Tab-separated table of C-alpha atoms in Angstrom:
chain	number	residue	atom	x	y	z
A	421	UNK	CA	120.957	230.221	-234.338
A	422	UNK	CA	118.280	229.077	-231.977
A	423	UNK	CA	115.248	231.180	-231.196
A	424	UNK	CA	115.345	232.314	-227.515
A	425	UNK	CA	111.556	232.768	-227.453
A	426	UNK	CA	110.062	230.323	-224.947
A	427	UNK	CA	107.625	227.732	-226.216
A	428	UNK	CA	104.018	228.553	-225.216
A	429	UNK	CA	102.677	226.279	-222.497
A	430	UNK	CA	99.928	224.891	-224.772
A	431	UNK	CA	102.542	223.691	-227.314
A	432	UNK	CA	105.010	222.239	-224.806
A	433	UNK	CA	104.772	218.456	-224.486
A	434	UNK	CA	103.174	217.394	-221.206
A	435	UNK	CA	104.951	215.332	-218.599
A	436	UNK	CA	104.172	211.629	-218.397
A	437	UNK	CA	102.085	212.180	-215.262
A	438	UNK	CA	100.108	215.045	-216.823
A	439	UNK	CA	99.416	212.982	-219.944
A	440	UNK	CA	98.189	210.085	-217.836
A	441	UNK	CA	96.045	212.117	-215.462
A	442	UNK	CA	94.353	214.334	-218.049
A	443	UNK	CA	94.526	212.248	-221.244
A	444	UNK	CA	96.813	214.687	-223.050
A	445	UNK	CA	98.438	214.074	-226.410
A	446	UNK	CA	102.133	213.368	-225.748
A	447	UNK	CA	103.179	215.642	-228.631
A	448	UNK	CA	100.977	218.759	-228.425
A	449	UNK	CA	99.433	218.532	-224.954
A	450	UNK	CA	95.795	218.767	-226.065
A	451	UNK	CA	93.227	216.466	-224.338
A	452	UNK	CA	92.749	214.198	-227.360
A	453	UNK	CA	94.301	210.921	-226.204
A	454	UNK	CA	91.074	209.085	-225.410
A	455	UNK	CA	87.914	208.457	-227.394
A	456	UNK	CA	85.645	207.507	-224.502
A	457	UNK	CA	86.606	206.450	-220.998
A	458	UNK	CA	89.529	204.096	-221.707
A	459	UNK	CA	89.633	203.638	-225.493
A	460	UNK	CA	92.421	205.459	-227.300
A	461	UNK	CA	91.486	207.775	-230.144
A	462	UNK	CA	92.891	206.871	-233.575
A	463	UNK	CA	94.949	210.049	-233.816
A	464	UNK	CA	95.260	213.497	-232.281
A	465	UNK	CA	92.756	215.869	-233.866
A	466	UNK	CA	95.140	218.797	-233.323
A	467	UNK	CA	98.634	217.598	-234.342
A	468	UNK	CA	97.631	214.359	-236.182
A	469	UNK	CA	99.894	212.088	-234.100
A	470	UNK	CA	98.908	208.510	-234.978
A	471	UNK	CA	98.186	206.746	-231.675
A	472	UNK	CA	97.858	203.342	-233.342
A	473	UNK	CA	101.655	203.137	-233.779
A	474	UNK	CA	102.043	202.703	-230.014
A	475	UNK	CA	101.512	199.338	-228.319
A	476	UNK	CA	100.390	199.748	-224.735
A	477	UNK	CA	99.080	196.176	-224.549
A	478	UNK	CA	97.406	194.543	-221.561
A	479	UNK	CA	100.208	195.158	-219.080
A	480	UNK	CA	98.476	198.028	-217.284
A	481	UNK	CA	95.228	196.061	-216.949
A	482	UNK	CA	96.863	192.968	-215.457
A	483	UNK	CA	99.098	194.932	-213.101
A	484	UNK	CA	96.297	197.214	-211.914
A	485	UNK	CA	93.915	194.300	-211.398
A	486	UNK	CA	96.337	192.786	-208.912
A	487	UNK	CA	96.956	196.065	-207.091
A	488	UNK	CA	93.343	197.224	-206.994
A	489	UNK	CA	92.062	193.746	-206.127
A	490	UNK	CA	94.432	193.596	-203.181
A	491	UNK	CA	93.342	197.014	-201.908
A	492	UNK	CA	89.634	196.210	-202.239
A	493	UNK	CA	89.991	192.853	-200.469
A	494	UNK	CA	91.985	194.445	-197.634
A	495	UNK	CA	89.342	197.167	-197.296
A	496	UNK	CA	86.462	194.684	-197.323
A	497	UNK	CA	88.098	192.436	-194.728
A	498	UNK	CA	88.956	195.388	-192.478
A	499	UNK	CA	85.371	196.669	-192.710
A	500	UNK	CA	83.963	193.209	-191.967
A	501	UNK	CA	86.209	192.685	-188.956
A	502	UNK	CA	85.482	196.090	-187.447
A	503	UNK	CA	81.817	196.838	-188.204
A	504	UNK	CA	80.279	193.527	-189.403
A	505	UNK	CA	77.968	195.121	-192.027
A	506	UNK	CA	75.463	192.973	-193.960
A	507	UNK	CA	76.441	191.538	-197.339
A	508	UNK	CA	74.283	193.999	-199.302
A	509	UNK	CA	76.173	196.910	-197.739
A	510	UNK	CA	79.502	195.359	-198.736
A	511	UNK	CA	78.211	195.071	-202.287
A	512	UNK	CA	76.884	198.632	-202.202
A	513	UNK	CA	80.311	199.893	-201.166
A	514	UNK	CA	82.849	197.679	-202.937
A	515	UNK	CA	81.309	197.194	-206.384
A	516	UNK	CA	81.254	200.947	-207.212
A	517	UNK	CA	84.665	201.466	-205.591
A	518	UNK	CA	86.118	198.668	-207.720
A	519	UNK	CA	84.525	199.894	-210.952
A	520	UNK	CA	85.577	203.503	-210.399
A	521	UNK	CA	89.077	202.429	-209.402
A	522	UNK	CA	89.501	200.227	-212.470
A	523	UNK	CA	88.320	202.868	-214.941
A	524	UNK	CA	90.295	205.708	-213.369
A	525	UNK	CA	93.515	203.785	-212.790
A	526	UNK	CA	93.415	202.076	-216.189
A	527	UNK	CA	92.956	205.414	-217.930
A	528	UNK	CA	95.835	206.866	-215.912
A	529	UNK	CA	98.164	203.919	-216.570
A	530	UNK	CA	97.391	203.668	-220.293
A	531	UNK	CA	97.872	207.407	-220.807
A	532	UNK	CA	101.133	207.463	-218.877
A	533	UNK	CA	102.483	204.400	-220.698
A	534	UNK	CA	101.585	205.846	-224.104
A	535	UNK	CA	103.289	209.112	-223.190
A	536	UNK	CA	106.391	207.245	-221.974
A	537	UNK	CA	106.537	205.275	-225.231
A	538	UNK	CA	106.317	208.493	-227.258
A	539	UNK	CA	108.843	210.386	-225.144
A	540	UNK	CA	111.408	207.553	-225.189
A	541	UNK	CA	110.800	206.640	-228.859
A	542	UNK	CA	110.156	203.051	-227.755
A	543	UNK	CA	109.938	200.560	-230.589
A	544	UNK	CA	109.665	196.818	-230.839
A	545	UNK	CA	112.949	195.068	-230.043
A	546	UNK	CA	115.057	193.534	-232.769
A	547	UNK	CA	117.764	190.889	-232.591
A	548	UNK	CA	121.230	192.227	-233.329
A	549	UNK	CA	122.482	190.474	-236.524
A	550	UNK	CA	126.159	190.836	-235.559
A	551	UNK	CA	127.935	187.609	-234.480
C-alpha cells in the first residue's frame, strides 16, 4: 500500500524553472547545484547526486550569446539613435549589462538544462543494433 502522507516541500523535487532560477538540486531541492557563479558542484552535499554524470555542454552558452548579443545591440542602437550619448557612456551602460546578463542567463540555462536531463533520465544516444 502507498503512504498517503504528502511529501514535505523541502524533499519534493523542484520544477525545471525553480532549479534553474535558484540553483536547486534536481533530486532533493537544496541549493547545491553550483559551486560559484556558473560552475557546477561535483555532487549534491545533501543527497549525494553526482552532477558529473550529466552533460550540459556548451549549448546554453552559444544560444544565449546570440540572444543576449542581439538584445544588447538593439538596445545600444536604439539609445544611439534617440539620445546620441558619448562612447564612454555606451561602454558604461552596455558592458555591465552584458556581463550581468551573461552570468545570470547562463546560470539559469545550465541549471534548467541539468534539471531537465535529470527529470527525463536523458542519456547519450545509442544506435539500435536491430536490422
